[in-house]
Amino acid sequence: MAHYLNEVSRTFSEYLLIPGLTKKESIPTNVSLKTPLAKFKKGQNPPLELNIPFVSAIMQSVSDDNMAIALARNGGLSFIFGSQNISDQAEMVRKVKKFKAGFVVSDANLKPDNTLADVIALKEATGYSTIGITHDGTSNGKLLGLVTSRDYRPTRDAMDKKVAGFMTPFESLITGELGVSLNDANDIIWDNKLNCLPIIDRKQHLQYFVFRKDYDNHKEHPNELSDSNKKLLVGAGINTRDYRERVPELVNAGVDILCIDSSDGFSVWQKETIEFVKETYKGTVKIGAGNIVDSDGFNYLAEAGADFVKVGIGGGSICITREQKGIGRGQATAIIDVAKARDEYFKKHNVYIPICSDGGIVQDYHMVLALAMGADFLMMGRYFARFDESPTRKLMVGNRYVKEYWGEGSNRARNWQRYDYGGSENLKFEEGVDSYVPYAGKLRDNLDITLGKIRSTMCSCGAISIEELRQNAKITLVSSTSIVEGGAHDVILKDSNI
């Protein structure tokens, strides 16, 4: 006979937070949203932390290198989607690690005998307007000059004009010597009113660029998530099929943390994948696992060695696993149950394993509820898919702008490995849909509003840290009529266009 759980499976929409005492120090500027990303022992610091409790979903329509850069600059982390060939995914990771290191390796280089047409083509292909001109066209060739958008006029100059005829020659450049500190390099940029400082070795070979905009951007992004070398942090999704080939390439590219992407994480395939990573890299490479929805699943992955555990099945806006297979659990109930197991594991083993809530977020206040119920951080797809930085197309549909958004279980993604049970057959039915989400603009603008709401809500609960919120939050179930009461009602709303 099957085992029956008597408790009702509940969603975040069925709960509200009860205000706590708002103390004098309970103001938004005092709220810390720092949270652990990977497991750690009692009394020690986490090896990896987030500055805001957000990671972007392991999806084709959400997490590429552009999203990873934008989110890391604002304190979160992206797991670059794994449903692509290994070399392409590794290259996305590499781009993130190169983007903001203070000292940036040049990815756009030409030779003096190239033409203006080559310059324009390279700019369109890479998006870079600063091009290093080296003797062999490589990133570490002998530096002979520099080309920026100020050196040519594409509407007037001939396309066959040689680069040597309009580049700024080496003799006219101000350069820094390899070994110069980032502070000194920025001082040279500032003192000489430069936008870019090439860094060369003693043989005049190009090594790096230092850009003024990177200094300015760092000041504008105080929550930037970077490693000890000032490189942005980035994650990557993997599957339980080709991990022996994929993981080494991602590690070589500089990935900071991995996550097994699966709709069902309670499996021996995940255990074998975790064990391979742990044995191969002796614990130096961190790996999360999931998804699970109960204490049994958490304990299985914890014993397997997972550095964090992802919670949620069927709660995503484009996920139809529950509809197709009847498998899943209300996200609120799942988080509460798994958080209890996480805390019990910590008491028993003195090892804290963070949990990630994946799915079920409809309103911004649901994020606070998830954190209060025990989640350490949240993985979101729909939220990030709406922004300029997501990899999908922006379209006009029905007099409004939208962005494409599809699930990894849809035929469009063809990510059958995510639903793999070890056999040889591919996915025969869909567990995700192809859809649109309303276009919302830039990530930074929307994220600032969301984080402002979270900080304000935490202050109303008398908490200025996620840990304090978890310990002190008061949560109540609500009825269907009180949900209606919570929105605008019994009034005639003004037309927003008036």
mmCIF file of N, CA and C in Angstrom, residues 188-260:
data_model
loop_
_atom_site.group_PDB
_atom_site.id
_atom_site.type_symbol
_atom_site.label_atom_id
_atom_site.label_comp_id
_atom_site.label_asym_id
_atom_site.label_seq_id
_atom_site.Cartn_x
_atom_site.Cartn_y
_atom_site.Cartn_z
ATOM 1 N N ILE A 188 46.971 55.883 -13.998
ATOM 2 C CA ILE A 188 47.492 56.276 -15.314
ATOM 3 C C ILE A 188 46.341 56.676 -16.235
ATOM 4 N N ILE A 189 45.279 55.876 -16.208
ATOM 5 C CA ILE A 189 44.094 56.179 -17.023
ATOM 6 C C ILE A 189 43.522 57.534 -16.646
ATOM 7 N N TRP A 190 43.395 57.765 -15.345
ATOM 8 C CA TRP A 190 42.797 59.011 -14.851
ATOM 9 C C TRP A 190 43.692 60.213 -15.166
ATOM 10 N N ASP A 191 44.985 60.091 -14.898
ATOM 11 C CA ASP A 191 45.907 61.214 -15.095
ATOM 12 C C ASP A 191 46.034 61.615 -16.555
ATOM 13 N N ASN A 192 45.889 60.640 -17.463
ATOM 14 C CA ASN A 192 46.073 60.910 -18.891
ATOM 15 C C ASN A 192 44.754 60.979 -19.663
ATOM 16 N N LYS A 193 43.637 60.952 -18.915
ATOM 17 C CA LYS A 193 42.306 61.068 -19.528
ATOM 18 C C LYS A 193 42.091 60.026 -20.617
ATOM 19 N N LEU A 194 42.462 58.775 -20.313
ATOM 20 C CA LEU A 194 42.339 57.683 -21.261
ATOM 21 C C LEU A 194 41.043 56.905 -21.036
ATOM 22 N N ASN A 195 40.586 56.220 -22.046
ATOM 23 C CA ASN A 195 39.490 55.263 -21.903
ATOM 24 C C ASN A 195 40.019 53.839 -21.769
ATOM 25 N N CYS A 196 41.250 53.623 -22.246
ATOM 26 C CA CYS A 196 41.810 52.274 -22.251
ATOM 27 C C CYS A 196 43.328 52.345 -22.100
ATOM 28 N N LEU A 197 43.872 51.457 -21.285
ATOM 29 C CA LEU A 197 45.319 51.377 -21.100
ATOM 30 C C LEU A 197 45.801 49.987 -21.492
ATOM 31 N N PRO A 198 46.573 49.861 -22.603
ATOM 32 C CA PRO A 198 47.147 48.556 -22.938
ATOM 33 C C PRO A 198 48.278 48.208 -21.960
ATOM 34 N N ILE A 199 48.325 46.969 -21.539
ATOM 35 C CA ILE A 199 49.398 46.482 -20.673
ATOM 36 C C ILE A 199 50.291 45.569 -21.512
ATOM 37 N N ILE A 200 51.592 45.883 -21.564
ATOM 38 C CA ILE A 200 52.517 45.117 -22.410
ATOM 39 C C ILE A 200 53.668 44.570 -21.572
ATOM 40 N N ASP A 201 54.321 43.542 -22.108
ATOM 41 C CA ASP A 201 55.518 43.021 -21.442
ATOM 42 C C ASP A 201 56.755 43.730 -21.988
ATOM 43 N N ARG A 202 57.928 43.292 -21.572
ATOM 44 C CA ARG A 202 59.164 43.981 -21.964
ATOM 45 C C ARG A 202 59.479 43.840 -23.440
ATOM 46 N N LYS A 203 58.844 42.871 -24.095
ATOM 47 C CA LYS A 203 59.066 42.683 -25.528
ATOM 48 C C LYS A 203 57.968 43.334 -26.363
ATOM 49 N N GLN A 204 57.169 44.168 -25.719
ATOM 50 C CA GLN A 204 56.096 44.929 -26.368
ATOM 51 C C GLN A 204 54.905 44.052 -26.765
ATOM 52 N N HIS A 205 54.824 42.850 -26.203
ATOM 53 C CA HIS A 205 53.682 41.988 -26.501
ATOM 54 C C HIS A 205 52.481 42.378 -25.644
ATOM 55 N N LEU A 206 51.328 42.455 -26.277
ATOM 56 C CA LEU A 206 50.095 42.818 -25.584
ATOM 57 C C LEU A 206 49.718 41.721 -24.595
ATOM 58 N N GLN A 207 49.395 42.120 -23.362
ATOM 59 C CA GLN A 207 48.987 41.165 -22.333
ATOM 60 C C GLN A 207 47.539 41.387 -21.898
ATOM 61 N N TYR A 208 47.208 42.642 -21.624
ATOM 62 C CA TYR A 208 45.860 42.959 -21.124
ATOM 63 C C TYR A 208 45.457 44.356 -21.581
ATOM 64 N N PHE A 209 44.170 44.635 -21.376
ATOM 65 C CA PHE A 209 43.657 45.996 -21.398
ATOM 66 C C PHE A 209 43.088 46.305 -20.022
ATOM 67 N N VAL A 210 43.211 47.540 -19.594
ATOM 68 C CA VAL A 210 42.492 48.043 -18.427
ATOM 69 C C VAL A 210 41.609 49.181 -18.921
ATOM 70 N N PHE A 211 40.313 49.110 -18.640
ATOM 71 C CA PHE A 211 39.354 50.082 -19.161
ATOM 72 C C PHE A 211 38.851 51.011 -18.066
ATOM 73 N N ARG A 212 38.690 52.282 -18.435
ATOM 74 C CA ARG A 212 38.112 53.252 -17.505
ATOM 75 C C ARG A 212 36.707 52.832 -17.077
ATOM 76 N N LYS A 213 35.932 52.313 -18.034
ATOM 77 C CA LYS A 213 34.549 51.953 -17.726
ATOM 78 C C LYS A 213 34.464 50.864 -16.669
ATOM 79 N N ASP A 214 35.462 49.972 -16.605
ATOM 80 C CA ASP A 214 35.443 48.924 -15.597
ATOM 81 C C ASP A 214 35.614 49.511 -14.200
ATOM 82 N N TYR A 215 36.471 50.533 -14.089
ATOM 83 C CA TYR A 215 36.651 51.206 -12.799
ATOM 84 C C TYR A 215 35.354 51.896 -12.395
ATOM 85 N N ASP A 216 34.775 52.642 -13.344
ATOM 86 C CA ASP A 216 33.522 53.336 -13.055
ATOM 87 C C ASP A 216 32.410 52.352 -12.727
ATOM 88 N N ASN A 217 32.335 51.257 -13.500
ATOM 89 C CA ASN A 217 31.280 50.271 -13.269
ATOM 90 C C ASN A 217 31.414 49.602 -11.910
ATOM 91 N N HIS A 218 32.657 49.382 -11.477
ATOM 92 C CA HIS A 218 32.850 48.770 -10.170
ATOM 93 C C HIS A 218 32.302 49.672 -9.080
ATOM 94 N N LYS A 219 32.496 50.966 -9.207
ATOM 95 C CA LYS A 219 31.976 51.904 -8.219
ATOM 96 C C LYS A 219 30.453 51.931 -8.231
ATOM 97 N N GLU A 220 29.876 51.664 -9.408
ATOM 98 C CA GLU A 220 28.414 51.670 -9.538
ATOM 99 C C GLU A 220 27.801 50.332 -9.118
ATOM 100 N N HIS A 221 28.621 49.311 -8.917
ATOM 101 C CA HIS A 221 28.115 47.979 -8.572
ATOM 102 C C HIS A 221 28.807 47.467 -7.306
ATOM 103 N N PRO A 222 28.447 48.043 -6.160
ATOM 104 C CA PRO A 222 29.122 47.657 -4.911
ATOM 105 C C PRO A 222 28.878 46.219 -4.494
ATOM 106 N N ASN A 223 27.813 45.588 -5.020
ATOM 107 C CA ASN A 223 27.509 44.199 -4.654
ATOM 108 C C ASN A 223 28.143 43.183 -5.591
ATOM 109 N N GLU A 224 28.981 43.650 -6.501
ATOM 110 C CA GLU A 224 29.554 42.762 -7.506
ATOM 111 C C GLU A 224 30.137 41.484 -6.884
ATOM 112 N N LEU A 225 29.801 40.355 -7.508
ATOM 113 C CA LEU A 225 30.225 39.052 -6.992
ATOM 114 C C LEU A 225 31.456 38.593 -7.754
ATOM 115 N N SER A 226 32.622 38.646 -7.097
ATOM 116 C CA SER A 226 33.864 38.300 -7.775
ATOM 117 C C SER A 226 34.759 37.482 -6.858
ATOM 118 N N ASP A 227 35.765 36.854 -7.469
ATOM 119 C CA ASP A 227 36.691 36.033 -6.705
ATOM 120 C C ASP A 227 37.896 36.864 -6.249
ATOM 121 N N SER A 228 38.886 36.204 -5.686
ATOM 122 C CA SER A 228 40.048 36.906 -5.143
ATOM 123 C C SER A 228 40.874 37.599 -6.222
ATOM 124 N N ASN A 229 40.671 37.186 -7.483
ATOM 125 C CA ASN A 229 41.380 37.811 -8.599
ATOM 126 C C ASN A 229 40.533 38.849 -9.315
ATOM 127 N N LYS A 230 39.445 39.261 -8.664
ATOM 128 C CA LYS A 230 38.529 40.268 -9.216
ATOM 129 C C LYS A 230 37.806 39.783 -10.465
ATOM 130 N N LYS A 231 37.704 38.466 -10.638
ATOM 131 C CA LYS A 231 36.951 37.915 -11.750
ATOM 132 C C LYS A 231 35.547 37.566 -11.288
ATOM 133 N N LEU A 232 34.566 37.801 -12.149
ATOM 134 C CA LEU A 232 33.186 37.504 -11.799
ATOM 135 C C LEU A 232 32.997 36.014 -11.538
ATOM 136 N N LEU A 233 32.114 35.685 -10.600
ATOM 137 C CA LEU A 233 31.773 34.289 -10.343
ATOM 138 C C LEU A 233 30.715 33.827 -11.342
ATOM 139 N N VAL A 234 30.806 32.570 -11.739
ATOM 140 C CA VAL A 234 29.848 32.012 -12.688
ATOM 141 C C VAL A 234 29.687 30.522 -12.430
ATOM 142 N N GLY A 235 28.460 30.038 -12.602
ATOM 143 C CA GLY A 235 28.165 28.617 -12.476
ATOM 144 C C GLY A 235 27.798 28.022 -13.825
ATOM 145 N N ALA A 236 27.646 26.711 -13.854
ATOM 146 C CA ALA A 236 27.263 26.028 -15.093
ATOM 147 C C ALA A 236 26.442 24.790 -14.772
ATOM 148 N N GLY A 237 25.447 24.533 -15.603
ATOM 149 C CA GLY A 237 24.630 23.335 -15.449
ATOM 150 C C GLY A 237 25.258 22.159 -16.165
ATOM 151 N N ILE A 238 25.120 20.970 -15.578
ATOM 152 C CA ILE A 238 25.606 19.748 -16.209
ATOM 153 C C ILE A 238 24.506 18.694 -16.132
ATOM 154 N N ASN A 239 24.667 17.603 -16.874
ATOM 155 C CA ASN A 239 23.712 16.503 -16.803
ATOM 156 C C ASN A 239 24.434 15.239 -16.342
ATOM 157 N N THR A 240 23.682 14.171 -16.182
ATOM 158 C CA THR A 240 24.263 12.925 -15.673
ATOM 159 C C THR A 240 24.692 11.985 -16.801
ATOM 160 N N ARG A 241 24.738 12.511 -18.021
ATOM 161 C CA ARG A 241 25.133 11.704 -19.175
ATOM 162 C C ARG A 241 26.590 11.920 -19.557
ATOM 163 N N ASP A 242 26.934 13.180 -19.891
ATOM 164 C CA ASP A 242 28.266 13.441 -20.442
ATOM 165 C C ASP A 242 29.169 14.193 -19.473
ATOM 166 N N TYR A 243 28.912 14.044 -18.171
ATOM 167 C CA TYR A 243 29.667 14.822 -17.182
ATOM 168 C C TYR A 243 31.164 14.512 -17.206
ATOM 169 N N ARG A 244 31.548 13.313 -17.572
ATOM 170 C CA ARG A 244 32.983 12.977 -17.590
ATOM 171 C C ARG A 244 33.732 13.794 -18.643
ATOM 172 N N GLU A 245 33.054 14.161 -19.715
ATOM 173 C CA GLU A 245 33.665 14.991 -20.748
ATOM 174 C C GLU A 245 33.403 16.475 -20.493
ATOM 175 N N ARG A 246 32.212 16.823 -19.996
ATOM 176 C CA ARG A 246 31.804 18.217 -19.854
ATOM 177 C C ARG A 246 32.486 18.910 -18.678
ATOM 178 N N VAL A 247 32.533 18.266 -17.539
ATOM 179 C CA VAL A 247 33.058 18.909 -16.332
ATOM 180 C C VAL A 247 34.511 19.374 -16.496
ATOM 181 N N PRO A 248 35.429 18.540 -17.018
ATOM 182 C CA PRO A 248 36.812 19.018 -17.176
ATOM 183 C C PRO A 248 36.925 20.267 -18.037
ATOM 184 N N GLU A 249 36.123 20.355 -19.097
ATOM 185 C CA GLU A 249 36.172 21.529 -19.965
ATOM 186 C C GLU A 249 35.667 22.773 -19.234
ATOM 187 N N LEU A 250 34.618 22.615 -18.439
ATOM 188 C CA LEU A 250 34.087 23.744 -17.673
ATOM 189 C C LEU A 250 35.069 24.194 -16.606
ATOM 190 N N VAL A 251 35.717 23.244 -15.960
ATOM 191 C CA VAL A 251 36.715 23.577 -14.937
ATOM 192 C C VAL A 251 37.898 24.305 -15.576
ATOM 193 N N ASN A 252 38.332 23.840 -16.725
ATOM 194 C CA ASN A 252 39.426 24.505 -17.428
ATOM 195 C C ASN A 252 39.050 25.924 -17.845
ATOM 196 N N ALA A 253 37.765 26.136 -18.110
ATOM 197 C CA ALA A 253 37.297 27.472 -18.504
ATOM 198 C C ALA A 253 37.196 28.415 -17.311
ATOM 199 N N GLY A 254 37.245 27.847 -16.088
ATOM 200 C CA GLY A 254 37.233 28.687 -14.898
ATOM 201 C C GLY A 254 35.943 28.704 -14.121
ATOM 202 N N VAL A 255 35.038 27.749 -14.386
ATOM 203 C CA VAL A 255 33.752 27.747 -13.687
ATOM 204 C C VAL A 255 33.958 27.680 -12.174
ATOM 205 N N ASP A 256 33.110 28.392 -11.425
ATOM 206 C CA ASP A 256 33.253 28.445 -9.973
ATOM 207 C C ASP A 256 32.420 27.392 -9.253
ATOM 208 N N ILE A 257 31.297 27.004 -9.840
ATOM 209 C CA ILE A 257 30.429 26.009 -9.203
ATOM 210 C C ILE A 257 29.554 25.365 -10.271
ATOM 211 N N LEU A 258 29.259 24.091 -10.097
ATOM 212 C CA LEU A 258 28.434 23.330 -11.028
ATOM 213 C C LEU A 258 27.092 23.016 -10.384
ATOM 214 N N CYS A 259 26.116 22.689 -11.213
ATOM 215 C CA CYS A 259 24.833 22.211 -10.692
ATOM 216 C C CYS A 259 24.255 21.189 -11.663
ATOM 217 N N ILE A 260 23.890 20.031 -11.120
ATOM 218 C CA ILE A 260 23.241 19.008 -11.952
ATOM 219 C C ILE A 260 21.825 19.480 -12.246
#
